[in-house]
Coordinates of C-alpha atoms and ligand atoms in Angstrom, one line a residue:
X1 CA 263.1 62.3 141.1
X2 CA 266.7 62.3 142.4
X3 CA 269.4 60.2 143.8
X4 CA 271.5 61.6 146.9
X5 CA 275.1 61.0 146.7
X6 CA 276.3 61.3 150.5
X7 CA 280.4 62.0 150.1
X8 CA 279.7 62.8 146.5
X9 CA 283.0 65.0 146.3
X10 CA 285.0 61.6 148.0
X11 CA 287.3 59.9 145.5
X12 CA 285.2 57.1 144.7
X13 CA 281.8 59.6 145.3
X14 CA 283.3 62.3 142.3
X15 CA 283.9 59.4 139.6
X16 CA 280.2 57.8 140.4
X17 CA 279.0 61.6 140.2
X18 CA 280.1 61.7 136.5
X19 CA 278.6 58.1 135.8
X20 CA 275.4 58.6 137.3
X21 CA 274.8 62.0 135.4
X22 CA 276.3 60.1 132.2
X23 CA 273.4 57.3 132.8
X24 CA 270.8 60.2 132.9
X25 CA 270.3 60.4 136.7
X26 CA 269.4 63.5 138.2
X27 CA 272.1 63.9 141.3
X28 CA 272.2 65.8 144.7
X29 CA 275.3 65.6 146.3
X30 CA 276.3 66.4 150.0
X31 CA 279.3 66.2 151.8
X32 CA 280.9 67.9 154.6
X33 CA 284.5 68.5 152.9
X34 CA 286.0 66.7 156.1
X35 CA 288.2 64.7 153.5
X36 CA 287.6 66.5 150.0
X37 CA 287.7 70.0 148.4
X38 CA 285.1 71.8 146.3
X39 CA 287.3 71.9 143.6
X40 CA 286.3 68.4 142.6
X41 CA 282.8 68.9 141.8
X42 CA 283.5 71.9 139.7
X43 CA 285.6 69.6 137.9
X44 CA 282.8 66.7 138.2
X45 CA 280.3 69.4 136.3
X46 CA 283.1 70.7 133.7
X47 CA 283.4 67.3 132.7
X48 CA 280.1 66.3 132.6
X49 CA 278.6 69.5 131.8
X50 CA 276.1 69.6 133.8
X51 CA 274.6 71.1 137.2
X52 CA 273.5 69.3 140.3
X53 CA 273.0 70.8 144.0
X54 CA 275.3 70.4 146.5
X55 CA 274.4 70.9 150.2
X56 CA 277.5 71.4 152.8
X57 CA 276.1 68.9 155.5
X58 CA 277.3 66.4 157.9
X59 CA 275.4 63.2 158.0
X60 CA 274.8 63.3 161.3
X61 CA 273.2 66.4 161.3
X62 CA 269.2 65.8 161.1
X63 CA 267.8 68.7 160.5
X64 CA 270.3 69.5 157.5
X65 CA 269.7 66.2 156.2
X66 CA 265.6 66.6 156.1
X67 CA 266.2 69.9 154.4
X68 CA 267.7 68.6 151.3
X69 CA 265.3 65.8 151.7
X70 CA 262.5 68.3 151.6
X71 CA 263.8 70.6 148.8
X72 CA 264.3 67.6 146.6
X73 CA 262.3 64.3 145.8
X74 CA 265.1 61.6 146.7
X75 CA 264.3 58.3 145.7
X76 CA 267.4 56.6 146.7
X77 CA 270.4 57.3 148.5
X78 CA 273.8 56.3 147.5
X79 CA 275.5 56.4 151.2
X80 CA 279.8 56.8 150.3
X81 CA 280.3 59.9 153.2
X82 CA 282.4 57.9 156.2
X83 CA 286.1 58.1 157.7
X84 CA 288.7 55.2 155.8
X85 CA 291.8 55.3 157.4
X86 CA 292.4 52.1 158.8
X87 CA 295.2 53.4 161.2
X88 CA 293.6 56.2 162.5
X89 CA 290.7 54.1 163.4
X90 CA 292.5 52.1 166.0
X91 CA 293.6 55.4 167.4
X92 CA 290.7 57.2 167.4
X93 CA 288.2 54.5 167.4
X94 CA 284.8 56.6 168.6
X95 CA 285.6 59.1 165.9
X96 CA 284.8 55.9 163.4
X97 CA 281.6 54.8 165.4
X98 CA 280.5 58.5 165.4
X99 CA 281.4 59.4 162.2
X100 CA 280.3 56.0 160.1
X101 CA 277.9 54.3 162.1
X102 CA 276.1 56.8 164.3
X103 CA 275.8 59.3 161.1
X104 CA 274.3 56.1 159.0
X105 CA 271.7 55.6 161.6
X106 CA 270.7 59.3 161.5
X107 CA 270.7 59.6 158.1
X108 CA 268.3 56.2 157.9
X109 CA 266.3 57.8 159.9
X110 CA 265.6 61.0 158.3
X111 CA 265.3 59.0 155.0
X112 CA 262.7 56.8 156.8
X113 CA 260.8 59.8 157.8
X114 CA 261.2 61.0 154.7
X115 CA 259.5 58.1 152.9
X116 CA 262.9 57.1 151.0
X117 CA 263.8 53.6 151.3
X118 CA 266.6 52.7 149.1
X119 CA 270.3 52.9 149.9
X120 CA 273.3 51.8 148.1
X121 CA 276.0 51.3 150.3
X122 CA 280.3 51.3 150.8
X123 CA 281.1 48.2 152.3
X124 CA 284.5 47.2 152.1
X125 CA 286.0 43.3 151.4
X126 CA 287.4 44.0 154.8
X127 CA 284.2 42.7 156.2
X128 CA 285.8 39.6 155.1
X129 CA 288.5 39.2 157.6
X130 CA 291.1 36.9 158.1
X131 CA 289.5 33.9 158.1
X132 CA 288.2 33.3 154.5
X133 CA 290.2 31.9 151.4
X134 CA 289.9 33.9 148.2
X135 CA 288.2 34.1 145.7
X136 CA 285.7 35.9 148.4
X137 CA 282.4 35.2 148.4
X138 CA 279.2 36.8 149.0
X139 CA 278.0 34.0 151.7
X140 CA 280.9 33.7 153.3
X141 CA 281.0 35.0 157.4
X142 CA 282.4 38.4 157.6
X143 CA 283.0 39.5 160.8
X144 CA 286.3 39.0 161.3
X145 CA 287.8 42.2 161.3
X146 CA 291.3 43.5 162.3
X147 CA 290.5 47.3 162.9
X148 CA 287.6 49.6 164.3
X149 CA 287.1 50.8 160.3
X150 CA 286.5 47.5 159.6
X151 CA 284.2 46.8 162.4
X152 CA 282.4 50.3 161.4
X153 CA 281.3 48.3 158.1
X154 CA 280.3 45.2 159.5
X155 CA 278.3 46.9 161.6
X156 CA 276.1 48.8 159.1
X157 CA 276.1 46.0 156.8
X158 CA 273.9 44.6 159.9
X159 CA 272.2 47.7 161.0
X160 CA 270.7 47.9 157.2
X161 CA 270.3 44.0 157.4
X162 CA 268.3 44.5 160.3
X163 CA 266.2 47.6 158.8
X164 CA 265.4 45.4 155.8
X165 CA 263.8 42.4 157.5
X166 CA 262.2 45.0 159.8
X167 CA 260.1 46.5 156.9
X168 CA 260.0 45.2 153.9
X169 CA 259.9 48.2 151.9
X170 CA 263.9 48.6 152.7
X171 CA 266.2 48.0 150.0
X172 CA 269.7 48.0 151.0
X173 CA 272.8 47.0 148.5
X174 CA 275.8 46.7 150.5
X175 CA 278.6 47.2 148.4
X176 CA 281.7 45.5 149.3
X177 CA 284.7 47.1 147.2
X178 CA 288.3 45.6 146.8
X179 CA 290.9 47.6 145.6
X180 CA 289.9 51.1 144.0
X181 CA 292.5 52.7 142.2
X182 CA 292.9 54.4 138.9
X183 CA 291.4 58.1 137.8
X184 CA 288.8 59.4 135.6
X185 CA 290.4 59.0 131.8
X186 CA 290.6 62.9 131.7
X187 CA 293.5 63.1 134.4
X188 CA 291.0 65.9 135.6
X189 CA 289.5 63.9 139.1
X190 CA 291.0 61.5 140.8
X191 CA 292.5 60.6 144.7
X192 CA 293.6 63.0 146.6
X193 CA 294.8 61.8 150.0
X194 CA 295.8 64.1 152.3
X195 CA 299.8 63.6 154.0
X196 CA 301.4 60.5 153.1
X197 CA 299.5 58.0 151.3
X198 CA 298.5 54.9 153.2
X199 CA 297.3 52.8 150.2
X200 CA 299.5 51.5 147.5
X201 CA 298.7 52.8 144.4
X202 CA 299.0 56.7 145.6
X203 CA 302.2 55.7 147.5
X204 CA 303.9 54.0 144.4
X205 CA 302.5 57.5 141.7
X206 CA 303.5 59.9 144.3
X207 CA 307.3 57.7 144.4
X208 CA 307.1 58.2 140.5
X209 CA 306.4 61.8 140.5
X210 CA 309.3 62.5 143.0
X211 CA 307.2 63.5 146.2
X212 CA 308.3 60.6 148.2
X213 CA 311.8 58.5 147.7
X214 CA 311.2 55.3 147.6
X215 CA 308.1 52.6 148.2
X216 CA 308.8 50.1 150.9
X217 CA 307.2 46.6 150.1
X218 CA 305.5 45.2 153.2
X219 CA 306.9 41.9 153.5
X220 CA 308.0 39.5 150.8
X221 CA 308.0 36.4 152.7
X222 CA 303.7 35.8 151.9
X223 CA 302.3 32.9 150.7
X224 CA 302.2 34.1 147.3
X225 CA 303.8 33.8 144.0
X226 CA 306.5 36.3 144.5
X227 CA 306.3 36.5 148.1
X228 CA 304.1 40.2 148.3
X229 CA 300.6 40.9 149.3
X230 CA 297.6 39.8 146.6
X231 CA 294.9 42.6 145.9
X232 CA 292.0 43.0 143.5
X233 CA 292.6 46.0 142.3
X234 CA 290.0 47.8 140.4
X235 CA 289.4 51.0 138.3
X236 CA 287.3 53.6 140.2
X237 CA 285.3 54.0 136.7
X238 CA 284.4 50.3 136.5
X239 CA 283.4 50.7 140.7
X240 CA 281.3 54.1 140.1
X241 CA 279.5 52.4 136.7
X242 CA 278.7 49.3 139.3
X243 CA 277.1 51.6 141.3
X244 CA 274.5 53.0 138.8
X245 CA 274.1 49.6 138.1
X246 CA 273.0 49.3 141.4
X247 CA 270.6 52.0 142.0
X248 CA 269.1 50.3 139.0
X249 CA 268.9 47.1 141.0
X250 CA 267.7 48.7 144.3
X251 CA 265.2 51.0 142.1
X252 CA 263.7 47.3 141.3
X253 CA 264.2 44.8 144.5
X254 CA 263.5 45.0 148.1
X255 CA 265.2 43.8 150.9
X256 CA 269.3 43.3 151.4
X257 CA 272.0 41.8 149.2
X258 CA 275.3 42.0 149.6
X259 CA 277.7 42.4 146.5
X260 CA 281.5 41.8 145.5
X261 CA 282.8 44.8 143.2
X262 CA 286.0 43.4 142.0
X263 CA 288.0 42.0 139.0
X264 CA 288.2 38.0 140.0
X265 CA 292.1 38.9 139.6
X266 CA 294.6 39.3 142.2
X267 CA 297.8 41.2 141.3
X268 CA 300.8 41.3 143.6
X269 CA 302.5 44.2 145.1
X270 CA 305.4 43.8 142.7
X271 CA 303.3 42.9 139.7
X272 CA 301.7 46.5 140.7
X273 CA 304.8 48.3 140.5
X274 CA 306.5 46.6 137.1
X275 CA 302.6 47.4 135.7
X276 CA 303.0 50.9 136.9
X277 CA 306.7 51.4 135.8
X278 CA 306.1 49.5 131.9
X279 CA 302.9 51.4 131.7
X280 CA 304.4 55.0 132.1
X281 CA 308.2 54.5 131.2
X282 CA 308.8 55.9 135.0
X283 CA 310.9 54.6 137.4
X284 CA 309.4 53.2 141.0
X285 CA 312.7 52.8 143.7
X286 CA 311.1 50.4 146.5
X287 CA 312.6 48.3 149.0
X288 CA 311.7 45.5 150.7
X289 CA 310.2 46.3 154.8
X290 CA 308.6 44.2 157.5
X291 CA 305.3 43.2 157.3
X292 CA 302.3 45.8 157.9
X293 CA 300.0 44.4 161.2
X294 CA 296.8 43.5 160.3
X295 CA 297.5 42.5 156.2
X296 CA 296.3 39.2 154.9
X297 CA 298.5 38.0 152.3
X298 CA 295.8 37.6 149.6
X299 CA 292.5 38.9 149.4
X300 CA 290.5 39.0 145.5
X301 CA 287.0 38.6 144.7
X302 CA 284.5 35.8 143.1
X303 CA 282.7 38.8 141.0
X304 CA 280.0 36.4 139.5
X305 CA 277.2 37.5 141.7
X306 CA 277.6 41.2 140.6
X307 CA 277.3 39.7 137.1
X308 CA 273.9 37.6 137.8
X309 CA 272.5 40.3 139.6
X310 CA 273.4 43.6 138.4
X311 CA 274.9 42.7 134.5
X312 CA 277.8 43.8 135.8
X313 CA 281.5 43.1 135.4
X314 CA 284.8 45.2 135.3
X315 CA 286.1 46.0 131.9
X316 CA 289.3 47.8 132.7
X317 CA 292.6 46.3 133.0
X318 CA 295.8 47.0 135.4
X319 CA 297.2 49.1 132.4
X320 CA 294.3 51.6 132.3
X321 CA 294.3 51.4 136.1
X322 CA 298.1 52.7 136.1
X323 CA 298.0 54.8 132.9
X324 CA 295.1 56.9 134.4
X325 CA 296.5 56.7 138.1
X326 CA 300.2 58.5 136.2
X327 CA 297.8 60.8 134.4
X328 CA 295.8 62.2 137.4
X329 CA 299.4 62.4 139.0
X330 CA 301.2 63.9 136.5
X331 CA 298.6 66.8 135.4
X332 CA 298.1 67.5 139.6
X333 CA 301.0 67.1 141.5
X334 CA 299.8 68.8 143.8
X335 CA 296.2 67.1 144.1
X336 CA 293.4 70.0 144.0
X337 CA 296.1 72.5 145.8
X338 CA 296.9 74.1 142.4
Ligands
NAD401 P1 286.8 59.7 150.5 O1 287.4 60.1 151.9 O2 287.6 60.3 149.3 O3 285.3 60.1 150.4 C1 284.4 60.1 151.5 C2 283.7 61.5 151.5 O4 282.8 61.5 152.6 C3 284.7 62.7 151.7 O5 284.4 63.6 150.7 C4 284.4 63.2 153.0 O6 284.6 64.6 153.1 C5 282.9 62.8 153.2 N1 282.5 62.6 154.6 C6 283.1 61.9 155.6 N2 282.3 62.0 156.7 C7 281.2 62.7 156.4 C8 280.1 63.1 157.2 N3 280.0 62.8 158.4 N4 279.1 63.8 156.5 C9 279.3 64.2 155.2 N5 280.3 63.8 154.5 C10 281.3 63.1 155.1 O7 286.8 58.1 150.4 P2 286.5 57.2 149.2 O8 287.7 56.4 148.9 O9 285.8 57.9 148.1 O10 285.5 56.2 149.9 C11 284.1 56.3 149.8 C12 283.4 55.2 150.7 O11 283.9 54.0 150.2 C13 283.8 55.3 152.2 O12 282.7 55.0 152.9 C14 284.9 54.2 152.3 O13 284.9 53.7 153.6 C15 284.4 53.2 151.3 N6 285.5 52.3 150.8 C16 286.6 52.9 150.3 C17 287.6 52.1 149.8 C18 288.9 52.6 149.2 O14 289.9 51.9 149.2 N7 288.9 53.9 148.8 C19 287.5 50.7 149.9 C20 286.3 50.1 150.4 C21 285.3 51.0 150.9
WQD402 C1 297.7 46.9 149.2 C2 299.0 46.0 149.3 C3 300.2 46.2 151.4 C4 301.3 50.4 150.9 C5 293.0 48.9 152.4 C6 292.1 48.8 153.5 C7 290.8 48.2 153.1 C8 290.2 49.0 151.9 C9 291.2 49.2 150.8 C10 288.6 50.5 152.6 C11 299.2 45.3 150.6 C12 301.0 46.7 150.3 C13 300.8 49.1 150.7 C14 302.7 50.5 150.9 C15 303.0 48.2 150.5 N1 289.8 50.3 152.2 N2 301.6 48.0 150.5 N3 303.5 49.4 150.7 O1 295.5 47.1 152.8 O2 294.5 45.8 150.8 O3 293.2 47.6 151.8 O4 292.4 49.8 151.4 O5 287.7 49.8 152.8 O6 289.9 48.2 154.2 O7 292.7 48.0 154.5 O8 295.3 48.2 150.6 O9 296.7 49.8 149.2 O10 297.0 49.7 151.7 O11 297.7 47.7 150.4 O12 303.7 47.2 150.3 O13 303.3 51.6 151.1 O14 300.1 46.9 149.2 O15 301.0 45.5 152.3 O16 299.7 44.0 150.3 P1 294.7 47.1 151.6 P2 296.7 49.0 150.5

């Protein structure tokens, strides 16, 4: 028996490679490199020393899919593989319908035909919106999106909703992640983003390392303590061990349930940079800019259902998050392209 680990080689997919393999799971990964390199899962096996298959395949490709369904016995799927770029969403808008929701349905259906009923899923707290206050919670209406990325999530969290109540032997855990960040504690895996960095934390360690000049700070005029934008930002080890935590969970329990992986803690933009900068003794030049469209000004979690549910809670602080972030950096400035 095997899990499937659909953009396995992803950022967040290579670190919950490692965990799962830690925990004793047997792993088959697939991924269609459209935003990773094979270089990370030969680094996910050197680390963990040990082999799993890997299949080249596009989730929307059915007859791929039922072959690695056929070769192995997959008891649950652990669904990561989808397009995140928030900005290139609103521009190319069917590519994220195609890509995220279209390839989720396909790849329910071959797992349907293929007996296997179990998916964890990446949500996002974007399903949020704009219209809650944090600390988020579970129950509260999501819908609210500002972009088509966003959308693509609320959307599957519905289309899995709706497969759940339509036979009970569904289980569906829809993940919804804050902040990732951070890098496996060897400096050997971590996030690789192609071009300039859209997120924070790569902006601010690729400022540090001397790629880019200077971080500009999207507004300081918020609602907040010091005026920036509030995140939840958590380490991509705590967010992978949540998701074996999970599979545990869904292993167990039919039907759907939407979970919060986050600290409870919002940080601000600044706070991120001083943590960054007293963490690694480097310097982080930023100046103030505009607003970004579409941010809210905070956004952190209530984690206490991921706690009752899965015994689950993050255990790494914004110090490990930034000291792991500088090593992954530091040891590959140039990502995988060495
Ligand atoms: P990532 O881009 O590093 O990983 C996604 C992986 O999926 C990549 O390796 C990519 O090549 C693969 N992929 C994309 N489309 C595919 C397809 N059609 N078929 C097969 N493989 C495909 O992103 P990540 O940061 O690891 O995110 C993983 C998941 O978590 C995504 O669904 C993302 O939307 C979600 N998520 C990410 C964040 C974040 O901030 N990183 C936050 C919330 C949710
Ligand atoms: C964090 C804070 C910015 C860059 C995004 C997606 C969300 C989820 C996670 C997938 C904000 C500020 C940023 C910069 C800055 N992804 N910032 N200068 O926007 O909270 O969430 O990634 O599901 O859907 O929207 O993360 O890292 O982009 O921004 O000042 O160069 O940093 O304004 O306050 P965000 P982020």
């Amino acid at each position: 028996m095997a899990i499937l680990i659909t953009g396995g080689c992803g950022y967040i997919g290579s670190h919950t490679c490692i965990e799962m393999l830690d925990a004793g799971y047997d792993i088959v990964v697939i991924d269609n490199y459209y935003n990773s390199k094979p270089e990370a899962l030969r680094r996910v096996k050197e680390i963990s020393g040990k082999e799993f298959p890997f299949y080249e395949c596009d989730i929307r490709d059915a007859e791929g899919l039922r072959k690695v369904f056929s070769a192995h016995k997959i008891e649950a799927v652990i669904h990561f593989a989808g397009l995140k770029a928030v900005g290139e969403s609103v521009r190319e808008p069917l590519m994220y319908y195609d890509n995220n929701v279209a390839g989720t349905v396909v790849l329910c259906q071959v797992m349907a035909e293929m007996g296997c009923k179990r998916i964890i899923f990446s949500s996002s707290a974007t399903v949020y919106g704009t219209g809650n206050p944090s600390p988020l919670k579970e129950e509260m209406p999501t819908g609210a999106v500002t972009n088509p990325y966003g959308r693509t999530k609320f959307m599957i969290e519905g289309i899995l909703a709706d497969l759940c109540v339509s036979d009970p032997e569904w289980s569906a855990v829809l993940l919804r992640y804050f902040n990732p960040i951070g890098a496996h504690e060897s400096g050997h895996i971590g996030e690789d983003p192609n071009g300039i960095p859209n997120n924070l934390m790569p902006y601010i360690s690729q400022v540090a390392i001397g790629k880019l000049q200077k971080l500009s700070v999207f507004g300081d005029d918020y609602d907040t303590p010091d005026g920036t934008g509030v995140r939840d930002y958590i380490h991509v080890v705590d967010l992978a061990r949540g998701h074996v935590k999970a599979v545990g969970y869904a292993l167990e329990h039919n039907g759907v349930e939407a979970i919060n992986l986050g600290t409870g803690v919002g940080y601000s933009v600044l706070d991120l940079v001083n943590a960054f900068k007293s963490a690694n003794s480097v310097d982080v030049p930023y100046a103030i800019a505009p607003r970004r469209d579409g941010d809210v000004a905070t956004c952190y979690s209530d984690p206490a259902k991921a706690a009752a549910l899965l015994g689950w809670k993050a255990e790494k602080n914004v110090e490990d998050m930034c000291r792991d972030t500088w090593r992954w950096q530091s040891q590959n400035p140039k990502g995988y392209d060495e």
